[in-house]
Coordinates of C-alpha atoms and ligand atoms in Angstrom, one line a residue:
M1 CA 59.6 112.2 76.6
A2 CA 60.3 112.2 73.3
S3 CA 60.9 108.8 71.3
P4 CA 64.8 107.5 71.5
F5 CA 66.6 109.0 68.3
L6 CA 68.0 106.2 66.0
P7 CA 70.1 107.6 63.4
S8 CA 70.4 106.2 59.8
S9 CA 74.2 105.8 60.0
Q10 CA 77.0 106.2 62.4
P11 CA 79.4 109.1 61.9
P12 CA 83.4 107.9 60.5
K13 CA 85.4 106.7 63.1
G14 CA 86.7 109.9 65.0
V15 CA 83.7 112.2 64.3
P16 CA 81.8 113.1 67.1
S17 CA 78.6 111.6 67.2
H18 CA 76.7 114.1 69.1
V19 CA 77.9 117.8 69.3
A20 CA 76.9 120.5 71.4
I21 CA 76.8 124.1 71.4
V22 CA 76.4 127.0 73.6
M23 CA 75.4 129.5 70.2
D24 CA 77.4 132.5 72.4
G25 CA 78.1 136.3 71.3
N26 CA 75.5 137.6 69.2
G27 CA 75.0 140.6 70.9
R28 CA 78.6 141.6 70.9
W29 CA 78.8 141.1 66.7
A30 CA 76.0 143.0 66.6
Q31 CA 76.9 145.8 68.7
K32 CA 80.7 145.9 67.2
R33 CA 78.1 146.8 63.4
W34 CA 76.2 149.5 65.5
L35 CA 73.4 147.2 64.9
P36 CA 70.4 146.3 67.2
R37 CA 71.2 143.2 69.3
V38 CA 68.3 141.0 67.9
A39 CA 70.2 142.0 64.2
G40 CA 73.0 139.5 65.7
H41 CA 70.5 136.8 66.6
K42 CA 69.0 137.6 63.2
R43 CA 72.9 136.6 61.9
G44 CA 72.8 133.8 64.6
V45 CA 69.7 131.6 62.8
D46 CA 71.7 131.9 59.1
A47 CA 75.1 130.9 61.4
L48 CA 72.4 127.9 62.8
Q49 CA 71.3 126.9 59.4
K50 CA 75.1 126.4 57.8
T51 CA 76.1 124.1 61.3
V52 CA 73.3 122.0 60.4
Q53 CA 74.4 121.5 56.9
C54 CA 78.0 120.8 57.7
C55 CA 77.1 118.5 60.6
L56 CA 74.6 116.6 58.0
D57 CA 78.1 116.3 55.5
R58 CA 80.1 115.1 58.4
R59 CA 77.6 112.5 59.1
V60 CA 77.5 113.6 62.9
S61 CA 74.1 111.7 64.4
A62 CA 72.9 115.2 66.7
L63 CA 73.1 118.8 67.2
T64 CA 71.8 120.0 70.7
V65 CA 72.4 124.2 70.3
F66 CA 71.8 126.5 73.5
A67 CA 69.0 129.1 72.1
F68 CA 67.5 130.3 75.0
S69 CA 68.5 129.9 78.4
S70 CA 66.0 129.6 81.4
E71 CA 67.9 132.9 82.7
N72 CA 67.6 134.5 79.0
W73 CA 64.4 136.5 80.5
N74 CA 66.5 138.9 82.7
R75 CA 67.6 140.4 79.4
P76 CA 65.4 143.6 78.1
T77 CA 62.0 142.7 77.0
E78 CA 62.3 143.9 73.7
E79 CA 64.9 141.5 73.2
V80 CA 63.2 138.6 74.8
T81 CA 60.0 139.4 72.5
G82 CA 62.3 139.8 69.5
L83 CA 63.9 136.1 70.5
M84 CA 60.5 134.8 70.3
E85 CA 59.7 136.5 67.3
L86 CA 62.3 135.1 65.6
L87 CA 61.8 131.4 66.9
V88 CA 58.6 131.3 65.4
M89 CA 60.2 133.2 62.0
A90 CA 62.5 130.7 61.8
L91 CA 60.6 127.6 62.0
S92 CA 58.5 128.9 59.0
R93 CA 61.6 129.7 57.2
E94 CA 64.0 126.6 57.7
V95 CA 61.6 123.6 58.6
P96 CA 60.5 122.6 55.2
N97 CA 64.5 122.9 54.1
L98 CA 65.0 120.4 57.1
K99 CA 62.5 118.2 56.4
K100 CA 64.1 118.1 52.9
H101 CA 67.1 117.1 54.6
G102 CA 66.3 114.1 56.6
V103 CA 66.7 116.6 60.2
R104 CA 64.3 115.6 63.2
L105 CA 63.7 118.6 65.4
Y106 CA 63.1 118.6 69.1
F107 CA 62.6 121.7 71.9
P108 CA 64.1 120.3 74.9
G109 CA 62.8 122.8 77.3
N110 CA 60.2 124.4 79.7
R111 CA 57.3 125.2 77.8
S112 CA 54.9 126.1 80.5
Q113 CA 56.7 129.5 80.4
L114 CA 55.7 130.1 76.8
S115 CA 53.5 131.8 74.9
A116 CA 50.6 129.3 73.1
R117 CA 51.4 130.4 69.7
V118 CA 55.6 129.5 70.2
V119 CA 54.5 126.4 71.8
Q120 CA 52.3 125.8 68.8
G121 CA 55.3 126.1 67.0
L122 CA 57.5 124.3 68.2
E123 CA 54.8 121.4 68.4
A124 CA 54.3 121.3 64.8
A125 CA 58.1 121.6 64.0
E126 CA 58.2 118.4 66.0
A127 CA 55.5 116.5 64.1
D128 CA 56.6 117.8 60.5
T129 CA 59.8 116.1 61.1
A130 CA 59.2 113.3 63.5
G131 CA 59.4 110.5 60.3
N132 CA 63.2 111.6 59.8
N133 CA 66.2 110.2 61.1
R134 CA 69.6 111.4 59.4
L135 CA 70.1 114.0 62.0
A136 CA 68.6 115.3 65.3
L137 CA 68.9 119.0 66.3
N138 CA 67.9 119.5 69.5
V139 CA 67.0 122.9 69.6
C140 CA 67.4 123.9 73.4
F141 CA 64.8 126.9 74.5
N142 CA 63.7 127.7 77.9
Y143 CA 66.2 125.2 78.6
G144 CA 68.4 124.8 82.0
G145 CA 70.7 122.5 82.9
R146 CA 69.0 122.6 86.7
W147 CA 65.6 122.8 85.4
D148 CA 66.1 119.0 83.7
V149 CA 67.7 117.6 86.7
V150 CA 64.4 119.0 88.7
Q151 CA 61.7 117.9 86.3
A152 CA 63.7 114.4 85.9
A153 CA 63.5 113.9 89.4
R154 CA 60.0 114.8 89.7
R155 CA 59.2 112.6 87.1
L156 CA 60.9 109.8 88.9
A157 CA 58.9 110.7 92.1
Q158 CA 56.0 110.7 90.4
T159 CA 56.1 107.5 88.5
G160 CA 57.6 106.0 91.7
R161 CA 60.4 104.9 89.9
E162 CA 63.4 104.1 91.6
I163 CA 66.3 107.2 91.4
T164 CA 69.3 105.9 89.6
E165 CA 71.6 107.2 87.4
Q166 CA 70.2 105.4 84.0
S167 CA 66.3 106.6 85.1
L168 CA 67.4 109.8 85.8
S169 CA 69.0 110.1 82.5
E170 CA 66.1 108.6 81.1
A171 CA 64.1 111.2 82.3
T172 CA 65.5 114.3 81.2
A173 CA 64.6 116.0 78.6
L174 CA 67.4 115.0 76.2
S175 CA 67.2 111.2 76.8
H176 CA 66.2 110.5 73.0
V177 CA 69.7 111.1 72.3
G178 CA 73.0 109.9 74.0
D179 CA 75.2 112.6 76.2
P180 CA 77.4 115.0 74.2
D181 CA 80.7 113.8 73.0
L182 CA 81.8 117.7 71.9
L183 CA 80.5 120.4 73.5
I184 CA 81.4 123.8 71.9
R185 CA 81.1 127.2 73.4
T186 CA 81.8 130.4 70.9
G187 CA 81.8 133.8 72.3
G188 CA 84.3 133.5 74.3
E189 CA 83.3 132.8 77.4
L190 CA 84.8 129.9 79.7
R191 CA 81.4 128.8 81.6
I192 CA 78.5 126.1 80.8
S193 CA 76.1 128.8 81.6
N194 CA 73.2 126.5 82.8
F195 CA 73.3 124.0 79.8
L196 CA 73.8 120.7 79.8
L197 CA 74.6 119.8 83.1
W198 CA 73.8 116.3 83.8
Q199 CA 74.7 115.2 80.2
S200 CA 78.4 116.6 79.9
A201 CA 79.7 114.7 82.8
Y202 CA 82.1 113.3 80.3
T203 CA 81.7 115.5 77.5
E204 CA 85.0 117.0 75.8
L205 CA 85.1 121.0 75.9
Y206 CA 85.8 123.4 73.6
F207 CA 86.0 126.7 73.5
T208 CA 86.6 129.6 70.6
D209 CA 86.5 133.3 70.8
C210 CA 84.3 133.0 67.6
L211 CA 81.4 134.8 68.1
W212 CA 78.4 132.9 66.8
P213 CA 77.0 134.9 63.8
D214 CA 81.2 134.1 62.3
F215 CA 80.9 130.8 63.1
D216 CA 81.1 128.4 59.8
A217 CA 82.7 125.5 58.3
A218 CA 86.3 126.3 59.3
E219 CA 85.2 126.9 62.7
L220 CA 83.6 124.0 63.1
D221 CA 86.7 121.6 61.8
K222 CA 88.6 122.6 64.0
A223 CA 86.5 122.2 66.7
L224 CA 86.3 118.2 64.8
T225 CA 90.0 118.5 64.4
D226 CA 90.3 119.3 68.1
F227 CA 88.2 116.6 69.2
S228 CA 89.9 113.6 67.0
G229 CA 93.1 113.9 68.9
R230 CA 91.3 114.3 72.3
Q231 CA 91.8 110.6 74.7
R232 CA 88.6 110.2 76.5
R233 CA 89.6 107.9 79.5
F234 CA 86.3 108.0 81.4
G235 CA 88.5 107.1 85.1
Q236 CA 90.8 104.9 83.6
T237 CA 94.6 105.5 83.1
A238 CA 96.0 106.5 79.6
E239 CA 97.4 102.9 78.9
Q240 CA 93.8 101.7 80.0
S241 CA 91.9 103.7 77.7
A242 CA 94.9 103.0 74.9
A243 CA 94.5 99.5 75.1
G244 CA 90.6 99.5 74.5
E245 CA 90.2 98.1 78.1
P246 CA 86.2 97.6 79.0
L247 CA 84.5 100.4 80.8
D248 CA 82.4 99.8 84.0
A249 CA 78.3 99.4 82.9
A250 CA 77.5 103.2 84.3
E251 CA 80.3 104.5 82.3
Q252 CA 79.3 102.7 78.6
R253 CA 76.1 103.9 79.3
H254 CA 77.4 107.6 79.0
A255 CA 80.0 107.2 76.1
Ligands
IPE1 C1 73.4 134.1 72.6 O1 74.1 135.3 72.3 C2 72.3 134.2 72.3 C3 71.2 134.2 73.3 C4 71.7 134.5 74.4 C5 70.2 134.2 72.6 P1 74.0 136.6 73.2 O2 73.0 137.9 73.1 O3 74.6 136.1 74.4 O4 75.7 137.7 73.2 P2 76.6 138.6 73.8 O5 77.3 137.2 75.0 O6 75.8 139.5 74.3 O7 77.7 138.8 72.7
IPE2 C1 74.3 131.3 76.9 O1 75.0 132.4 76.6 C2 72.8 131.0 76.6 C3 72.7 131.1 75.0 C4 73.5 130.6 74.2 C5 71.0 130.6 74.8 P1 74.6 133.7 77.7 O2 74.9 135.1 77.1 O3 72.5 134.0 78.1 O4 75.9 133.5 79.3 P2 75.8 134.5 80.1 O5 75.0 135.0 80.7 O6 77.3 135.3 79.5 O7 76.3 133.0 81.2
MG3 MG1 76.0 136.1 75.9

């Protein structure tokens, strides 16, 4: 379990503190251009790099992205290998820059199925950026929401700790940040695809047809503007919520 992320500043009012993104549509972006799918994934890394900068500029404290799901092993071997290679390459290219900009990297996911070389890359990047506190960048790699709940429950069983909402939250792979306020999915599909099942109980959802390699500052701002107009009620009535009545302890924890 990673140590808690304590951001250096809070976002302005109406800006989500924690944004999560299902970066979908790389394959279709490439296919539309008669390029191999992996070319779409490469452009996806560029889109991520720009999105990180936008989140820093807008003072978002945590960005959690879905880079490789537990189910993505079902893809052709050459695509899976290409994605692993791209991760290693992107780390060597981007970490110095991320470090300079105050970004702390985390890689929530099941590492036991990854090669030693990939694990080494993830561990080195986490260690290298551990002193940063402007933005937590969680790159979920070989992550699945179901895997996360199971590994958290196993961890609690091993320690004998009582299972409560609080203790289970603390045992998940994203315990170092709060639950996401806004979850964006690009690529037009209207599903969660086993992303943050536990953590997104009260997350605002935003879907766009924009393919991930085309995602830019304007697209992010559309999602942020949409979010700023939402009323988050956490089970209260609209009137209670507008009056700012306190939530009970459990809801407050997820707010
Ligand atoms: C998302 O893009 C990236 C990964 C799942 C690794 P896709 O590769 O799923 O793109 P589409 O959905 O086929 O267009
Ligand atoms: C979700 O996209 C996973 C990532 C973006 C890493 P998929 O493309 O794998 O999702 P499905 O298969 O269309 O649901
Ligand atoms: Mg897809």
